[in-house]
Structure formats: structure tokens, C-alpha cells
Amino acid sequence: MNGGGIMTKLSAVIITRNEELNIGRCLDSLSPVADDIVVVDSFSTDRTREICMAREGVRFIEHTFVDYGKQKQFAIEQAEHSWVLSIDADEYLTPGLQAEIAKLKEQGMQGGGYMLRRRTIYQGRELHFCGMRSERHLRLFDRTCGSFSDAAVHEKFQTKLPVSTLRGKLMHLPYRDLQHHLQKIDYYTTLYADSHAAKRRVSALAVFMRSPLRFLTIYIVKLAILDGYAGFVWASMGAWYSWLKLAKLREVNKKTD
């Protein structure tokens, strides 16, 4: 751990798979603050490799993907420095967050890490409600003081040391369009069902009730209605995701009965 005014060196790590549309923007936002950039790619078939290899100071490593937790743990183990900024290819740092991280580097980073406030852009606008306003993720951390959870999806870096929250924004553009959103839902719900099949069973009633309850929670309780059309679509997709992951899980349960 660093402190007492000692300049902190920072590695940035990204895992990728066919991210040619996003990776350039992500790398541009990292270059002002990262002393080392590592891209761990699971054998992209688009121009991701070409774009990364053309960037000075970017180390491009190919590694077989097993699940998100293992892939991100592998990625941070390739970092040159103890302090790591773990970011996804569809995210980028705002100038305010860049300045905040640069100041922390000068002062010397302390504790286990720093939570970043993430803001999502969807249907061409930043979501201010939908339950997204309070999104915070531990992305800037001392990798020697913890590790990523061994999870197929929704992986998190875990540390027992205290963490703080930065004020700057981490912007997130997760979906190009509705088709891309549906493709990701299909992919993640399959991962969920396969990884939870042995430890969770789902009733037909739970599958039936999930979608309307989830839609009402996002649209009314979490105020997606105030985000206009984008909020309505976000709530609808959230309900579809919740229903589909349980429907797939029940299907897997029945196959193993």
C-alpha cells in the first residue's frame, strides 16, 4: 500500500471479446492516468487486436475465457503495478474522474481501494433513475489486498480493507441497440442458469410472477418512468432478463431431475 505523499503507479486492465466499436474510446480515456495498460482478450474475431496493438504502451494478451471472475483475476495478475483500475471496454473515464485519479496518484493511494460512480447511457441519453443513479463499483484497488469473486457473472473485487468513493463519473454504454441488448440478455441468462443449476431450484409460480413484479419495481419503485421512453424500454428489458434467467434455470432443473 502507498501513502504519505508517495506517487502511486497505476495499471489499467480490460478484458475484451470483439470490442472494436468500444475499445478505442476506453483506451483514450485511460491514457492520461494509466502507467501500464493490459488488455486480456478471449480471441476476438474483429479488429480489437489490431486497434490495441496499434496503441503505444498497451500490452495485448490472449487468454481462453472460462468465466468473468476468473478472466478478470487473470487480468489483474498481469498488471505491472499493485494498484489497478479494472474497467470494461464499454466504459470510459470522464475528465473529472481522470483529474481525481491523477490527484490520488500524486498523493499516494491508500486503503483497499475506491468505488467509482457509474452512469449508464441508454437509447441516447443518460439514465438518471431506473435504480442506476446509485450505482457504485469497486474498480480502483490494491490487487495485493484482495481478489475477484469466482463468479460466472456479476463478479466483484473483494477486499477486507476500507474503501472510499470518488466523485467523478465512469460512463457506461452497454448496448449499441435493442438487438444487441437482447443478444446480451440471452448470453447472460444462459450463464446464470448454467452456473446456478446445482444450487437453486425454481418453481413455475416464481417464473410466472417474476416479469411483472420486476417491471413494476424498475418502472414505478425505481422511477424509470421519469427517464421517459428510455426508462420504459430499460424496465421492459429488465423484466425480460429476470423472467428469462428463471425460465432457463427451471428448464435446466427439469433436465437434471
mmCIF file of C-alpha atoms in Angstrom:
data_model
loop_
_atom_site.group_PDB
_atom_site.id
_atom_site.type_symbol
_atom_site.label_atom_id
_atom_site.label_comp_id
_atom_site.label_asym_id
_atom_site.label_seq_id
_atom_site.Cartn_x
_atom_site.Cartn_y
_atom_site.Cartn_z
ATOM 1 C CA MET A 1 0.000 0.000 0.000
ATOM 2 C CA ASN A 2 1.113 3.551 -0.688
ATOM 3 C CA GLY A 3 0.702 6.665 1.393
ATOM 4 C CA GLY A 4 2.450 9.665 2.832
ATOM 5 C CA GLY A 5 2.718 11.509 -0.488
ATOM 6 C CA ILE A 6 4.382 8.636 -2.373
ATOM 7 C CA MET A 7 3.498 8.746 -6.076
ATOM 8 C CA THR A 8 1.330 5.741 -6.983
ATOM 9 C CA LYS A 9 1.919 3.896 -10.241
ATOM 10 C CA LEU A 10 -1.306 2.612 -11.786
ATOM 11 C CA SER A 11 -2.089 -0.291 -14.101
ATOM 12 C CA ALA A 12 -5.336 -0.354 -16.069
ATOM 13 C CA VAL A 13 -6.758 -3.735 -17.091
ATOM 14 C CA ILE A 14 -9.528 -4.549 -19.561
ATOM 15 C CA ILE A 15 -10.964 -7.874 -20.679
ATOM 16 C CA THR A 16 -12.280 -7.962 -24.234
ATOM 17 C CA ARG A 17 -14.051 -10.039 -26.844
ATOM 18 C CA ASN A 18 -14.979 -8.365 -30.157
ATOM 19 C CA GLU A 19 -14.943 -4.801 -28.811
ATOM 20 C CA GLU A 20 -13.743 -2.909 -31.880
ATOM 21 C CA LEU A 21 -16.529 -0.330 -31.503
ATOM 22 C CA ASN A 22 -15.680 0.496 -27.884
ATOM 23 C CA ILE A 23 -12.029 -0.222 -27.138
ATOM 24 C CA GLY A 24 -10.566 2.918 -28.733
ATOM 25 C CA ARG A 25 -12.725 5.254 -26.635
ATOM 26 C CA CYS A 26 -11.903 3.278 -23.499
ATOM 27 C CA LEU A 27 -8.129 3.367 -24.150
ATOM 28 C CA ASP A 28 -8.243 7.104 -24.912
ATOM 29 C CA SER A 29 -9.799 7.758 -21.510
ATOM 30 C CA LEU A 30 -7.166 5.670 -19.712
ATOM 31 C CA SER A 31 -4.045 7.095 -21.311
ATOM 32 C CA PRO A 32 -3.900 10.277 -19.134
ATOM 33 C CA VAL A 33 -3.829 8.287 -15.860
ATOM 34 C CA ALA A 34 -2.504 4.767 -16.537
ATOM 35 C CA ASP A 35 1.199 3.936 -16.380
ATOM 36 C CA ASP A 36 0.507 0.456 -17.722
ATOM 37 C CA ILE A 37 -2.440 -0.802 -19.798
ATOM 38 C CA VAL A 38 -3.203 -4.514 -20.127
ATOM 39 C CA VAL A 39 -5.863 -5.888 -22.472
ATOM 40 C CA VAL A 40 -6.742 -9.554 -21.928
ATOM 41 C CA ASP A 41 -8.662 -10.757 -24.964
ATOM 42 C CA SER A 42 -10.546 -14.023 -25.454
ATOM 43 C CA PHE A 43 -9.592 -14.412 -29.123
ATOM 44 C CA SER A 44 -11.609 -11.664 -30.802
ATOM 45 C CA THR A 45 -12.532 -12.134 -34.456
ATOM 46 C CA ASP A 46 -12.979 -8.421 -35.217
ATOM 47 C CA ARG A 47 -10.428 -5.556 -35.177
ATOM 48 C CA THR A 48 -9.984 -5.462 -31.374
ATOM 49 C CA ARG A 49 -6.453 -6.898 -31.548
ATOM 50 C CA GLU A 50 -5.426 -4.576 -34.384
ATOM 51 C CA ILE A 51 -6.671 -1.472 -32.548
ATOM 52 C CA CYS A 52 -4.928 -2.405 -29.300
ATOM 53 C CA MET A 53 -1.636 -3.381 -30.937
ATOM 54 C CA ALA A 54 -1.507 0.000 -32.681
ATOM 55 C CA ARG A 55 -1.576 1.811 -29.310
ATOM 56 C CA GLU A 56 1.732 2.619 -27.669
ATOM 57 C CA GLY A 57 2.018 1.267 -24.139
ATOM 58 C CA VAL A 58 -0.793 -1.287 -24.463
ATOM 59 C CA ARG A 59 0.042 -4.931 -23.722
ATOM 60 C CA PHE A 60 -2.302 -7.281 -25.564
ATOM 61 C CA ILE A 61 -2.620 -10.802 -24.113
ATOM 62 C CA GLU A 62 -4.847 -13.586 -25.416
ATOM 63 C CA HIS A 63 -6.321 -15.925 -22.821
ATOM 64 C CA THR A 64 -9.082 -18.522 -23.002
ATOM 65 C CA PHE A 65 -12.289 -17.339 -21.342
ATOM 66 C CA VAL A 66 -13.805 -19.554 -18.627
ATOM 67 C CA ASP A 67 -15.956 -17.061 -16.732
ATOM 68 C CA TYR A 68 -15.820 -13.367 -15.844
ATOM 69 C CA GLY A 69 -14.423 -13.799 -12.345
ATOM 70 C CA LYS A 70 -11.509 -15.974 -13.492
ATOM 71 C CA GLN A 71 -10.790 -13.816 -16.545
ATOM 72 C CA LYS A 72 -10.609 -10.601 -14.528
ATOM 73 C CA GLN A 73 -8.488 -12.255 -11.854
ATOM 74 C CA PHE A 74 -6.066 -13.410 -14.554
ATOM 75 C CA ALA A 75 -6.038 -9.882 -15.993
ATOM 76 C CA ILE A 76 -5.076 -8.147 -12.745
ATOM 77 C CA GLU A 77 -2.324 -10.713 -12.194
ATOM 78 C CA GLN A 78 -0.706 -9.474 -15.440
ATOM 79 C CA ALA A 79 -0.544 -5.876 -14.166
ATOM 80 C CA GLU A 80 2.873 -4.346 -13.518
ATOM 81 C CA HIS A 81 1.711 -2.349 -10.506
ATOM 82 C CA SER A 82 -0.134 -3.193 -7.297
ATOM 83 C CA TRP A 83 -2.770 -0.512 -7.797
ATOM 84 C CA VAL A 84 -5.149 -1.451 -10.593
ATOM 85 C CA LEU A 85 -8.031 0.215 -12.409
ATOM 86 C CA SER A 86 -10.306 -2.530 -13.744
ATOM 87 C CA ILE A 87 -12.566 -1.238 -16.485
ATOM 88 C CA ASP A 88 -14.787 -2.770 -19.158
ATOM 89 C CA ALA A 89 -14.337 -1.948 -22.839
ATOM 90 C CA ASP A 90 -17.785 -0.328 -22.998
ATOM 91 C CA GLU A 91 -16.865 2.121 -20.213
ATOM 92 C CA TYR A 92 -14.741 5.263 -20.176
ATOM 93 C CA LEU A 93 -13.466 7.801 -17.666
ATOM 94 C CA THR A 94 -14.844 11.341 -17.714
ATOM 95 C CA PRO A 95 -12.364 14.244 -17.468
ATOM 96 C CA GLY A 96 -13.492 14.824 -13.886
ATOM 97 C CA LEU A 97 -12.706 11.244 -12.912
ATOM 98 C CA GLN A 98 -9.365 11.409 -14.727
ATOM 99 C CA ALA A 99 -8.403 14.501 -12.718
ATOM 100 C CA GLU A 100 -9.497 12.875 -9.462
ATOM 101 C CA ILE A 101 -7.439 9.749 -10.118
ATOM 102 C CA ALA A 102 -4.424 11.819 -11.153
ATOM 103 C CA LYS A 103 -4.610 13.718 -7.860
ATOM 104 C CA LEU A 104 -4.857 10.459 -5.906
ATOM 105 C CA LYS A 105 -1.754 9.183 -7.686
ATOM 106 C CA GLU A 106 0.178 12.272 -6.636
ATOM 107 C CA GLN A 107 -0.959 11.999 -3.023
ATOM 108 C CA GLY A 108 -0.467 8.244 -2.795
ATOM 109 C CA MET A 109 -3.454 5.894 -2.820
ATOM 110 C CA GLN A 110 -4.477 4.352 0.483
ATOM 111 C CA GLY A 111 -6.723 1.641 1.907
ATOM 112 C CA GLY A 112 -8.128 -1.205 -0.127
ATOM 113 C CA GLY A 113 -9.491 0.844 -2.993
ATOM 114 C CA TYR A 114 -12.018 3.314 -4.347
ATOM 115 C CA MET A 115 -15.590 2.887 -5.545
ATOM 116 C CA LEU A 116 -16.463 4.572 -8.847
ATOM 117 C CA ARG A 117 -19.868 6.106 -9.581
ATOM 118 C CA ARG A 118 -21.075 4.596 -12.839
ATOM 119 C CA ARG A 119 -23.612 6.277 -15.111
ATOM 120 C CA THR A 120 -25.315 4.431 -17.954
ATOM 121 C CA ILE A 121 -26.178 5.881 -21.359
ATOM 122 C CA TYR A 122 -29.133 4.093 -22.953
ATOM 123 C CA GLN A 123 -31.213 4.922 -26.009
ATOM 124 C CA GLY A 124 -29.040 8.000 -26.490
ATOM 125 C CA ARG A 125 -29.483 9.506 -23.002
ATOM 126 C CA GLU A 126 -28.009 9.177 -19.548
ATOM 127 C CA LEU A 127 -30.332 7.319 -17.201
ATOM 128 C CA HIS A 128 -30.982 9.398 -14.086
ATOM 129 C CA PHE A 129 -33.365 6.978 -12.405
ATOM 130 C CA CYS A 130 -34.136 3.259 -13.064
ATOM 131 C CA GLY A 131 -32.132 2.432 -9.927
ATOM 132 C CA MET A 132 -28.966 3.420 -11.798
ATOM 133 C CA ARG A 133 -28.223 6.699 -10.047
ATOM 134 C CA SER A 134 -26.725 4.999 -7.002
ATOM 135 C CA GLU A 135 -24.555 2.562 -8.974
ATOM 136 C CA ARG A 136 -21.094 2.229 -7.423
ATOM 137 C CA HIS A 137 -18.445 -0.354 -8.203
ATOM 138 C CA LEU A 138 -15.044 -1.128 -6.680
ATOM 139 C CA ARG A 139 -12.854 -0.693 -9.758
ATOM 140 C CA LEU A 140 -9.756 1.077 -8.406
ATOM 141 C CA PHE A 141 -7.970 -1.109 -5.878
ATOM 142 C CA ASP A 142 -4.776 -2.604 -4.488
ATOM 143 C CA ARG A 143 -4.739 -6.036 -6.141
ATOM 144 C CA THR A 144 -2.445 -7.442 -3.444
ATOM 145 C CA CYS A 145 -5.160 -6.927 -0.814
ATOM 146 C CA GLY A 146 -7.982 -8.950 -2.342
ATOM 147 C CA SER A 147 -9.216 -10.882 -5.373
ATOM 148 C CA PHE A 148 -12.150 -11.235 -7.750
ATOM 149 C CA SER A 149 -15.025 -13.450 -6.702
ATOM 150 C CA ASP A 150 -15.126 -16.763 -8.521
ATOM 151 C CA ALA A 151 -18.391 -15.993 -10.300
ATOM 152 C CA ALA A 152 -19.609 -16.727 -13.818
ATOM 153 C CA VAL A 153 -21.446 -13.368 -13.902
ATOM 154 C CA HIS A 154 -21.662 -10.303 -11.631
ATOM 155 C CA GLU A 155 -18.072 -10.768 -10.494
ATOM 156 C CA LYS A 156 -16.687 -8.338 -7.905
ATOM 157 C CA PHE A 157 -13.295 -7.485 -6.482
ATOM 158 C CA GLN A 158 -13.350 -8.312 -2.782
ATOM 159 C CA THR A 159 -11.145 -6.784 -0.091
ATOM 160 C CA LYS A 160 -11.393 -6.547 3.687
ATOM 161 C CA LEU A 161 -9.629 -3.187 3.789
ATOM 162 C CA PRO A 162 -11.633 0.081 3.904
ATOM 163 C CA VAL A 163 -12.699 1.647 0.606
ATOM 164 C CA SER A 164 -13.749 5.194 -0.325
ATOM 165 C CA THR A 165 -15.994 6.560 -3.094
ATOM 166 C CA LEU A 166 -14.778 9.002 -5.747
ATOM 167 C CA ARG A 167 -16.964 11.811 -7.088
ATOM 168 C CA GLY A 168 -16.104 11.566 -10.798
ATOM 169 C CA LYS A 169 -18.205 9.563 -13.240
ATOM 170 C CA LEU A 170 -17.422 6.318 -15.015
ATOM 171 C CA MET A 171 -19.598 6.323 -18.131
ATOM 172 C CA HIS A 172 -21.135 3.102 -19.437
ATOM 173 C CA LEU A 173 -22.556 2.407 -22.917
ATOM 174 C CA PRO A 174 -23.553 -1.250 -22.617
ATOM 175 C CA TYR A 175 -25.757 -1.683 -25.705
ATOM 176 C CA ARG A 176 -25.499 -0.489 -29.295
ATOM 177 C CA ASP A 177 -29.201 -1.070 -29.990
ATOM 178 C CA LEU A 178 -32.123 -3.269 -28.971
ATOM 179 C CA GLN A 179 -30.828 -6.255 -30.898
ATOM 180 C CA HIS A 180 -27.501 -6.054 -29.083
ATOM 181 C CA HIS A 181 -29.334 -5.722 -25.752
ATOM 182 C CA LEU A 182 -31.383 -8.852 -26.482
ATOM 183 C CA GLN A 183 -28.267 -10.770 -27.514
ATOM 184 C CA LYS A 184 -26.562 -9.902 -24.225
ATOM 185 C CA ILE A 185 -29.644 -10.883 -22.242
ATOM 186 C CA ASP A 186 -29.690 -14.261 -23.973
ATOM 187 C CA TYR A 187 -25.977 -14.777 -23.254
ATOM 188 C CA TYR A 188 -26.031 -13.714 -19.591
ATOM 189 C CA THR A 189 -29.212 -15.617 -18.736
ATOM 190 C CA THR A 190 -27.665 -18.809 -20.103
ATOM 191 C CA LEU A 191 -24.552 -18.245 -17.984
ATOM 192 C CA TYR A 192 -26.774 -17.642 -14.951
ATOM 193 C CA ALA A 193 -28.832 -20.791 -15.466
ATOM 194 C CA ASP A 194 -25.789 -22.999 -16.027
ATOM 195 C CA SER A 195 -23.898 -21.629 -13.009
ATOM 196 C CA HIS A 196 -26.884 -21.838 -10.595
ATOM 197 C CA ALA A 197 -28.393 -25.140 -11.696
ATOM 198 C CA ALA A 198 -26.804 -27.164 -8.905
ATOM 199 C CA LYS A 199 -27.664 -24.763 -6.086
ATOM 200 C CA ARG A 200 -31.061 -23.244 -6.891
ATOM 201 C CA ARG A 201 -34.428 -24.650 -7.899
ATOM 202 C CA VAL A 202 -37.244 -22.531 -9.306
ATOM 203 C CA SER A 203 -40.991 -23.137 -9.221
ATOM 204 C CA ALA A 204 -43.367 -22.440 -12.105
ATOM 205 C CA LEU A 205 -45.083 -19.794 -9.963
ATOM 206 C CA ALA A 206 -41.795 -17.939 -9.462
ATOM 207 C CA VAL A 207 -41.225 -17.866 -13.213
ATOM 208 C CA PHE A 208 -44.790 -16.651 -13.805
ATOM 209 C CA MET A 209 -44.603 -13.825 -11.246
ATOM 210 C CA ARG A 210 -41.070 -12.613 -11.938
ATOM 211 C CA SER A 211 -41.573 -10.486 -15.029
ATOM 212 C CA PRO A 212 -44.491 -8.250 -13.929
ATOM 213 C CA LEU A 213 -43.005 -7.763 -10.471
ATOM 214 C CA ARG A 214 -39.624 -6.801 -11.883
ATOM 215 C CA PHE A 215 -41.153 -4.370 -14.379
ATOM 216 C CA LEU A 216 -43.175 -2.608 -11.675
ATOM 217 C CA THR A 217 -40.132 -2.434 -9.392
ATOM 218 C CA ILE A 218 -37.962 -0.756 -12.025
ATOM 219 C CA TYR A 219 -40.618 1.398 -13.665
ATOM 220 C CA ILE A 220 -42.509 2.612 -10.575
ATOM 221 C CA VAL A 221 -40.440 1.991 -7.428
ATOM 222 C CA LYS A 222 -37.098 2.889 -9.037
ATOM 223 C CA LEU A 223 -38.720 5.711 -11.028
ATOM 224 C CA ALA A 224 -37.760 4.600 -14.536
ATOM 225 C CA ILE A 225 -40.955 6.366 -15.592
ATOM 226 C CA LEU A 226 -39.074 9.657 -15.104
ATOM 227 C CA ASP A 227 -36.477 8.641 -17.713
ATOM 228 C CA GLY A 228 -39.095 8.753 -20.460
ATOM 229 C CA TYR A 229 -39.019 6.292 -23.333
ATOM 230 C CA ALA A 230 -35.514 5.108 -22.432
ATOM 231 C CA GLY A 231 -36.743 4.304 -18.927
ATOM 232 C CA PHE A 232 -39.713 2.341 -20.247
ATOM 233 C CA VAL A 233 -37.506 0.251 -22.548
ATOM 234 C CA TRP A 234 -34.956 -0.276 -19.756
ATOM 235 C CA ALA A 235 -37.677 -1.515 -17.383
ATOM 236 C CA SER A 236 -39.117 -3.793 -20.070
ATOM 237 C CA MET A 237 -35.714 -5.315 -20.820
ATOM 238 C CA GLY A 238 -35.019 -5.714 -17.113
ATOM 239 C CA ALA A 239 -38.271 -7.628 -16.710
ATOM 240 C CA TRP A 240 -37.423 -9.836 -19.700
ATOM 241 C CA TYR A 241 -33.961 -10.575 -18.266
ATOM 242 C CA SER A 242 -35.406 -11.506 -14.875
ATOM 243 C CA TRP A 243 -38.023 -13.783 -16.423
ATOM 244 C CA LEU A 244 -35.687 -15.453 -18.898
ATOM 245 C CA LYS A 245 -32.967 -16.316 -16.382
ATOM 246 C CA LEU A 246 -35.525 -18.092 -14.158
ATOM 247 C CA ALA A 247 -37.218 -19.803 -17.114
ATOM 248 C CA LYS A 248 -33.855 -21.108 -18.317
ATOM 249 C CA LEU A 249 -32.917 -22.182 -14.805
ATOM 250 C CA ARG A 250 -36.178 -24.098 -14.434
ATOM 251 C CA GLU A 251 -35.547 -25.764 -17.778
ATOM 252 C CA VAL A 252 -32.091 -26.872 -16.621
ATOM 253 C CA ASN A 253 -33.558 -28.062 -13.297
ATOM 254 C CA LYS A 254 -36.077 -30.250 -15.115
ATOM 255 C CA LYS A 255 -33.379 -31.774 -17.353
ATOM 256 C CA THR A 256 -31.378 -32.822 -14.279
ATOM 257 C CA ASP A 257 -34.341 -34.246 -12.346
#
